[in-house]
């Protein structure tokens, strides 16, 4: 069972993480691990907040290149699609070269993409630089950082994961107003150039990822373990599970509308006539609420009564998010948008905290690494379509109300698909082991426990018999079995 835990893949939103580290090394649960945690916090913040924070430059890009909202929305969509869809590529690079080299190269790619984008003369060039190159660089940083966090923490891993995940809303609170200031002082080109310089900090975080040295005995078994994990990354048998298919369908529909409001809420406020600084502050409010919503929802989901029913809590979170979008479409002033961002931050944090807990409950631990990769690949397609389609709708109608209504309908539909499918697939799944390997290991563990108890029972019988039959061998001073022992 210990080996099973050591070689089980580790996961988080946005990556397929293969734990190819040495199995003989015990996680320090502290020490240099806190430096690794700090680096993971920075990387997570850049990876998830950057696509949303870039949206503050959309107005300037529209004026300079004479394009529509849908054209600028492709930048955020490409960034998210690269982050979601390159999980298998990142796994191959990490298994071949290690975490630290991959992160250093990824930091250079992320910075180089934004720096080159500051000199671009067309929106297509920005797609390739700020979208593809920077997105690939962030992906090459995000997944290896999670692998290293998995290796450095064991008992404190939930705490470490919670702290690192908080980087996303924290950076969203900081990057959005910073981007607005950079645009006002230096224009979008100067802002891109400075953000590119900031992304070089990813290289510093990569340098913090010091590999753990395996003991000599473990080196001989390291290679077979790595091969075993690589095979799991390509396990398509999860599609035979009806619950997984329904979850994938629901998640793909959800992502079509989930990221639309954060991308357009700033432009929505600007079109209502509010200052750029006030408009960008909306994302700060959203991120601040998200900081507290994620850990609180995780605590609630871990309660004894709630955890077996987390799929219904996840469905409620999606319905809550979709209903918030529908109400947000009626906002006519800044106060309405502030209220929308507060409730959207709560529901968005709930969705982020629950989605992978539900997936693990459906497919089990053994197949989770393959399942999460396939789900994220499907979501990458939806992410690539969602915001640009909303932008097209905005160009055609000129009203943000329809954009938010469509996003709300998509997220609500995904909740209904998951909740209704749960009655036919997920709910019927038993608590038995999901794989033959788990079943055999549990059976062996039970046999060993029974054998141990039987041996202990035999030993106690022999001792009692010895004390009863041969008390004289203990000497003349000893006169009873209790003092013999």
Tab-separated table of C-alpha atoms in Angstrom, residues 188-485:
chain	number	residue	atom	x	y	z
A	188	UNK	CA	0.130	48.693	-24.019
A	189	UNK	CA	3.576	48.182	-25.589
A	190	UNK	CA	5.419	49.405	-22.519
A	191	UNK	CA	3.075	47.418	-20.315
A	192	UNK	CA	3.778	44.195	-22.257
A	193	UNK	CA	7.518	44.838	-22.036
A	194	UNK	CA	7.461	45.343	-18.256
A	195	UNK	CA	5.221	42.299	-17.728
A	196	UNK	CA	7.685	40.288	-19.789
A	197	UNK	CA	10.448	41.344	-17.435
A	198	UNK	CA	8.339	40.339	-14.449
A	199	UNK	CA	7.824	36.871	-15.936
A	200	UNK	CA	11.584	36.299	-15.672
A	201	UNK	CA	10.862	35.648	-11.999
A	202	UNK	CA	9.623	32.255	-13.182
A	203	UNK	CA	13.269	31.375	-13.813
A	204	UNK	CA	14.079	32.308	-10.205
A	205	UNK	CA	11.251	30.052	-9.022
A	206	UNK	CA	12.607	27.281	-11.229
A	207	UNK	CA	16.027	27.630	-9.606
A	208	UNK	CA	14.375	27.004	-6.221
A	209	UNK	CA	13.228	23.552	-7.329
A	210	UNK	CA	16.189	21.626	-5.917
A	211	UNK	CA	15.775	17.887	-6.662
A	212	UNK	CA	15.745	15.421	-3.792
A	213	UNK	CA	18.652	12.959	-3.820
A	214	UNK	CA	17.537	9.300	-3.767
A	215	UNK	CA	19.311	6.688	-1.626
A	216	UNK	CA	21.510	4.235	-3.501
A	217	UNK	CA	19.126	1.321	-2.933
A	218	UNK	CA	16.231	3.210	-4.500
A	219	UNK	CA	18.068	4.111	-7.709
A	220	UNK	CA	17.752	0.575	-9.057
A	221	UNK	CA	13.934	0.648	-8.792
A	222	UNK	CA	13.448	4.224	-9.983
A	223	UNK	CA	13.300	3.480	-13.735
A	224	UNK	CA	10.556	0.796	-13.581
A	225	UNK	CA	8.406	3.109	-11.479
A	226	UNK	CA	8.727	5.907	-14.037
A	227	UNK	CA	7.720	3.583	-16.876
A	228	UNK	CA	4.641	2.523	-14.938
A	229	UNK	CA	3.488	6.143	-14.508
A	230	UNK	CA	4.067	6.965	-18.181
A	231	UNK	CA	1.753	4.137	-19.220
A	232	UNK	CA	-0.998	5.500	-16.978
A	233	UNK	CA	-0.847	8.876	-18.714
A	234	UNK	CA	-2.003	7.147	-21.910
A	235	UNK	CA	-4.782	5.061	-20.334
A	236	UNK	CA	-7.899	5.624	-22.443
A	237	UNK	CA	-9.908	2.921	-20.690
A	238	UNK	CA	-11.481	5.641	-18.510
A	239	UNK	CA	-13.881	6.296	-21.378
A	240	UNK	CA	-15.513	2.950	-20.570
A	241	UNK	CA	-16.717	4.561	-17.342
A	242	UNK	CA	-20.076	6.239	-17.970
A	243	UNK	CA	-19.581	8.559	-15.015
A	244	UNK	CA	-16.330	9.848	-16.473
A	245	UNK	CA	-17.932	10.503	-19.870
A	246	UNK	CA	-20.756	12.485	-18.252
A	247	UNK	CA	-18.292	14.454	-16.123
A	248	UNK	CA	-16.146	15.288	-19.168
A	249	UNK	CA	-19.190	16.458	-21.111
A	250	UNK	CA	-20.394	18.590	-18.197
A	251	UNK	CA	-16.949	20.095	-17.576
A	252	UNK	CA	-16.522	20.988	-21.263
A	253	UNK	CA	-19.893	22.748	-21.356
A	254	UNK	CA	-19.082	24.555	-18.111
A	255	UNK	CA	-15.758	25.906	-19.389
A	256	UNK	CA	-17.501	27.422	-22.437
A	257	UNK	CA	-19.018	30.048	-20.150
A	258	UNK	CA	-16.992	29.917	-16.931
A	259	UNK	CA	-14.156	32.208	-18.064
A	260	UNK	CA	-16.261	34.646	-20.100
A	261	UNK	CA	-17.329	37.095	-17.315
A	262	UNK	CA	-13.797	37.764	-15.952
A	263	UNK	CA	-12.619	38.509	-19.491
A	264	UNK	CA	-15.400	41.009	-20.298
A	265	UNK	CA	-16.338	42.587	-16.959
A	266	UNK	CA	-13.627	45.294	-17.226
A	267	UNK	CA	-14.735	46.335	-20.710
A	268	UNK	CA	-18.348	46.229	-19.495
A	269	UNK	CA	-17.569	48.814	-16.802
A	270	UNK	CA	-15.661	51.016	-19.261
A	271	UNK	CA	-18.581	51.023	-21.681
A	272	UNK	CA	-20.835	52.169	-18.842
A	273	UNK	CA	-18.623	55.272	-18.612
A	274	UNK	CA	-16.530	54.483	-15.522
A	275	UNK	CA	-12.827	55.264	-15.219
A	276	UNK	CA	-10.274	52.668	-16.242
A	277	UNK	CA	-8.925	52.352	-12.704
A	278	UNK	CA	-12.392	51.679	-11.271
A	279	UNK	CA	-13.083	49.158	-14.031
A	280	UNK	CA	-9.875	47.228	-13.318
A	281	UNK	CA	-10.694	47.258	-9.599
A	282	UNK	CA	-13.587	44.892	-10.319
A	283	UNK	CA	-11.136	42.062	-11.006
A	284	UNK	CA	-9.384	42.879	-7.738
A	285	UNK	CA	-12.687	42.464	-5.878
A	286	UNK	CA	-13.340	39.169	-7.649
A	287	UNK	CA	-9.875	37.858	-6.796
A	288	UNK	CA	-10.060	38.971	-3.168
A	289	UNK	CA	-13.314	37.045	-2.624
A	290	UNK	CA	-11.839	34.030	-4.426
A	291	UNK	CA	-8.928	33.946	-1.943
A	292	UNK	CA	-11.294	33.037	0.887
A	293	UNK	CA	-13.869	31.054	-1.103
A	294	UNK	CA	-11.465	28.268	-2.146
A	295	UNK	CA	-10.175	27.154	1.280
A	296	UNK	CA	-13.573	27.584	2.970
A	297	UNK	CA	-15.318	25.488	0.333
A	298	UNK	CA	-12.574	22.867	0.623
A	299	UNK	CA	-13.169	22.680	4.378
A	300	UNK	CA	-16.906	22.283	3.860
A	301	UNK	CA	-16.404	19.562	1.243
A	302	UNK	CA	-14.233	17.646	3.693
A	303	UNK	CA	-16.983	17.367	6.299
A	304	UNK	CA	-18.140	13.815	7.064
A	305	UNK	CA	-21.706	14.361	5.851
A	306	UNK	CA	-20.828	16.494	2.805
A	307	UNK	CA	-17.938	14.537	1.279
A	308	UNK	CA	-20.000	11.541	0.044
A	309	UNK	CA	-22.335	14.042	-1.604
A	310	UNK	CA	-19.700	16.394	-3.046
A	311	UNK	CA	-21.004	15.851	-6.580
A	312	UNK	CA	-24.227	17.608	-5.553
A	313	UNK	CA	-22.262	20.408	-3.919
A	314	UNK	CA	-20.300	20.777	-7.154
A	315	UNK	CA	-23.546	20.908	-9.145
A	316	UNK	CA	-24.853	23.564	-6.760
A	317	UNK	CA	-21.639	25.587	-7.238
A	318	UNK	CA	-22.105	25.538	-11.012
A	319	UNK	CA	-25.786	26.499	-10.749
A	320	UNK	CA	-24.787	29.295	-8.365
A	321	UNK	CA	-22.197	30.507	-10.866
A	322	UNK	CA	-24.622	30.366	-13.795
A	323	UNK	CA	-27.345	32.175	-11.837
A	324	UNK	CA	-24.797	34.867	-10.902
A	325	UNK	CA	-24.031	35.392	-14.609
A	326	UNK	CA	-27.741	35.733	-15.385
A	327	UNK	CA	-28.200	38.324	-12.632
A	328	UNK	CA	-25.024	40.123	-13.714
A	329	UNK	CA	-26.498	40.645	-17.170
A	330	UNK	CA	-28.970	43.070	-15.582
A	331	UNK	CA	-26.270	45.304	-14.044
A	332	UNK	CA	-26.729	48.900	-15.137
A	333	UNK	CA	-24.243	50.699	-12.884
A	334	UNK	CA	-20.965	50.208	-11.023
A	335	UNK	CA	-22.672	49.064	-7.821
A	336	UNK	CA	-24.390	46.266	-9.696
A	337	UNK	CA	-21.078	45.117	-11.174
A	338	UNK	CA	-19.443	45.134	-7.730
A	339	UNK	CA	-22.212	42.926	-6.335
A	340	UNK	CA	-21.852	40.650	-9.358
A	341	UNK	CA	-18.073	40.298	-8.810
A	342	UNK	CA	-18.603	39.432	-5.131
A	343	UNK	CA	-21.011	36.576	-5.859
A	344	UNK	CA	-19.078	35.462	-8.922
A	345	UNK	CA	-15.908	35.250	-6.810
A	346	UNK	CA	-17.703	33.001	-4.301
A	347	UNK	CA	-19.139	30.664	-6.920
A	348	UNK	CA	-15.943	30.633	-8.989
A	349	UNK	CA	-13.908	29.666	-5.920
A	350	UNK	CA	-16.376	26.875	-5.113
A	351	UNK	CA	-16.078	25.443	-8.615
A	352	UNK	CA	-12.280	25.583	-8.496
A	353	UNK	CA	-12.158	23.845	-5.120
A	354	UNK	CA	-14.546	20.992	-6.010
A	355	UNK	CA	-14.069	19.966	-9.627
A	356	UNK	CA	-11.125	17.581	-9.167
A	357	UNK	CA	-12.454	16.112	-5.913
A	358	UNK	CA	-15.538	14.984	-7.851
A	359	UNK	CA	-13.447	13.555	-10.694
A	360	UNK	CA	-11.336	11.499	-8.277
A	361	UNK	CA	-14.501	10.124	-6.680
A	362	UNK	CA	-15.663	8.982	-10.119
A	363	UNK	CA	-12.548	7.316	-11.559
A	364	UNK	CA	-10.512	6.466	-8.449
A	365	UNK	CA	-6.868	7.096	-7.639
A	366	UNK	CA	-5.257	4.689	-10.108
A	367	UNK	CA	-6.773	6.200	-13.249
A	368	UNK	CA	-6.933	9.797	-12.095
A	369	UNK	CA	-3.715	10.917	-13.798
A	370	UNK	CA	-5.029	9.759	-17.183
A	371	UNK	CA	-8.549	11.034	-16.538
A	372	UNK	CA	-7.483	14.554	-15.597
A	373	UNK	CA	-5.300	14.844	-18.698
A	374	UNK	CA	-8.131	13.828	-21.002
A	375	UNK	CA	-10.586	16.144	-19.235
A	376	UNK	CA	-8.226	19.101	-19.519
A	377	UNK	CA	-7.621	18.415	-23.207
A	378	UNK	CA	-11.384	18.515	-23.769
A	379	UNK	CA	-11.634	21.699	-21.714
A	380	UNK	CA	-8.814	23.267	-23.724
A	381	UNK	CA	-10.996	23.092	-26.843
A	382	UNK	CA	-13.882	24.695	-24.964
A	383	UNK	CA	-11.627	27.420	-23.543
A	384	UNK	CA	-10.439	28.193	-27.061
A	385	UNK	CA	-14.019	28.614	-28.267
A	386	UNK	CA	-15.808	30.269	-25.308
A	387	UNK	CA	-14.512	33.867	-25.019
A	388	UNK	CA	-14.084	34.457	-28.789
A	389	UNK	CA	-17.649	33.259	-29.388
A	390	UNK	CA	-18.835	35.660	-26.693
A	391	UNK	CA	-16.842	38.414	-28.387
A	392	UNK	CA	-18.528	37.650	-31.709
A	393	UNK	CA	-21.886	37.910	-30.001
A	394	UNK	CA	-20.887	41.242	-28.501
A	395	UNK	CA	-19.782	42.576	-31.884
A	396	UNK	CA	-23.086	41.504	-33.428
A	397	UNK	CA	-25.394	42.851	-30.703
A	398	UNK	CA	-23.333	45.572	-29.028
A	399	UNK	CA	-24.764	44.583	-25.635
A	400	UNK	CA	-22.999	42.798	-22.800
A	401	UNK	CA	-26.301	41.504	-21.455
A	402	UNK	CA	-26.488	38.743	-24.062
A	403	UNK	CA	-22.868	37.714	-23.419
A	404	UNK	CA	-23.542	37.165	-19.724
A	405	UNK	CA	-26.861	35.409	-20.387
A	406	UNK	CA	-25.261	32.881	-22.750
A	407	UNK	CA	-22.421	32.251	-20.265
A	408	UNK	CA	-24.942	31.678	-17.474
A	409	UNK	CA	-26.992	29.270	-19.581
A	410	UNK	CA	-23.892	27.236	-20.484
A	411	UNK	CA	-22.706	26.875	-16.885
A	412	UNK	CA	-26.205	26.057	-15.618
A	413	UNK	CA	-26.652	23.444	-18.348
A	414	UNK	CA	-23.427	21.752	-17.309
A	415	UNK	CA	-24.699	21.531	-13.725
A	416	UNK	CA	-27.920	19.897	-14.875
A	417	UNK	CA	-26.004	17.395	-17.041
A	418	UNK	CA	-23.775	16.369	-14.125
A	419	UNK	CA	-26.548	16.213	-11.528
A	420	UNK	CA	-28.927	14.201	-13.722
A	421	UNK	CA	-26.151	11.899	-14.929
A	422	UNK	CA	-25.182	11.237	-11.322
A	423	UNK	CA	-28.419	9.287	-10.772
A	424	UNK	CA	-27.586	6.899	-13.614
A	425	UNK	CA	-23.801	6.477	-13.384
A	426	UNK	CA	-21.877	8.037	-10.520
A	427	UNK	CA	-24.378	7.260	-7.782
A	428	UNK	CA	-24.408	3.550	-8.662
A	429	UNK	CA	-20.662	3.168	-8.320
A	430	UNK	CA	-19.778	1.149	-5.256
A	431	UNK	CA	-17.061	1.812	-2.765
A	432	UNK	CA	-15.108	-1.237	-3.964
A	433	UNK	CA	-11.607	-0.816	-5.408
A	434	UNK	CA	-11.575	0.713	-8.898
A	435	UNK	CA	-8.801	-1.508	-10.248
A	436	UNK	CA	-7.543	-5.038	-9.890
A	437	UNK	CA	-4.265	-3.707	-8.535
A	438	UNK	CA	-6.025	-1.923	-5.674
A	439	UNK	CA	-8.125	-5.010	-4.924
A	440	UNK	CA	-5.102	-7.313	-4.833
A	441	UNK	CA	-3.124	-4.940	-2.634
A	442	UNK	CA	-6.014	-4.571	-0.192
A	443	UNK	CA	-6.435	-8.355	-0.106
A	444	UNK	CA	-2.740	-8.842	0.614
A	445	UNK	CA	-2.903	-6.185	3.330
A	446	UNK	CA	-5.876	-7.911	4.974
A	447	UNK	CA	-4.113	-11.294	4.805
A	448	UNK	CA	-0.994	-9.864	6.428
A	449	UNK	CA	-3.068	-8.270	9.191
A	450	UNK	CA	-4.893	-11.571	9.826
A	451	UNK	CA	-1.619	-13.450	9.842
A	452	UNK	CA	-0.142	-11.003	12.333
A	453	UNK	CA	-3.123	-11.335	14.654
A	454	UNK	CA	-2.974	-15.158	14.421
A	455	UNK	CA	0.744	-15.165	15.199
A	456	UNK	CA	0.181	-12.915	18.174
A	457	UNK	CA	-2.571	-15.232	19.381
A	458	UNK	CA	-0.324	-18.294	19.037
A	459	UNK	CA	2.489	-16.555	20.907
A	460	UNK	CA	0.185	-15.639	23.806
A	461	UNK	CA	-1.071	-19.246	24.055
A	462	UNK	CA	2.494	-20.580	24.127
A	463	UNK	CA	3.476	-18.162	26.882
A	464	UNK	CA	0.489	-19.112	29.018
A	465	UNK	CA	1.175	-22.808	28.514
A	466	UNK	CA	4.833	-22.306	29.410
A	467	UNK	CA	3.934	-20.512	32.617
A	468	UNK	CA	1.422	-23.141	33.661
A	469	UNK	CA	3.408	-26.264	32.826
A	470	UNK	CA	6.918	-25.272	33.899
A	471	UNK	CA	6.791	-22.801	36.790
A	472	UNK	CA	9.671	-24.523	38.560
A	473	UNK	CA	12.146	-23.523	35.869
A	474	UNK	CA	11.896	-19.907	36.952
A	475	UNK	CA	13.666	-20.518	40.270
A	476	UNK	CA	12.606	-21.042	43.834
A	477	UNK	CA	12.035	-17.375	44.614
A	478	UNK	CA	9.339	-17.025	41.969
A	479	UNK	CA	6.082	-18.578	43.114
A	480	UNK	CA	3.418	-17.372	40.641
A	481	UNK	CA	2.994	-16.821	36.888
A	482	UNK	CA	2.706	-13.028	37.233
A	483	UNK	CA	6.135	-12.647	38.797
A	484	UNK	CA	7.567	-15.123	36.290
A	485	UNK	CA	6.834	-12.708	33.484
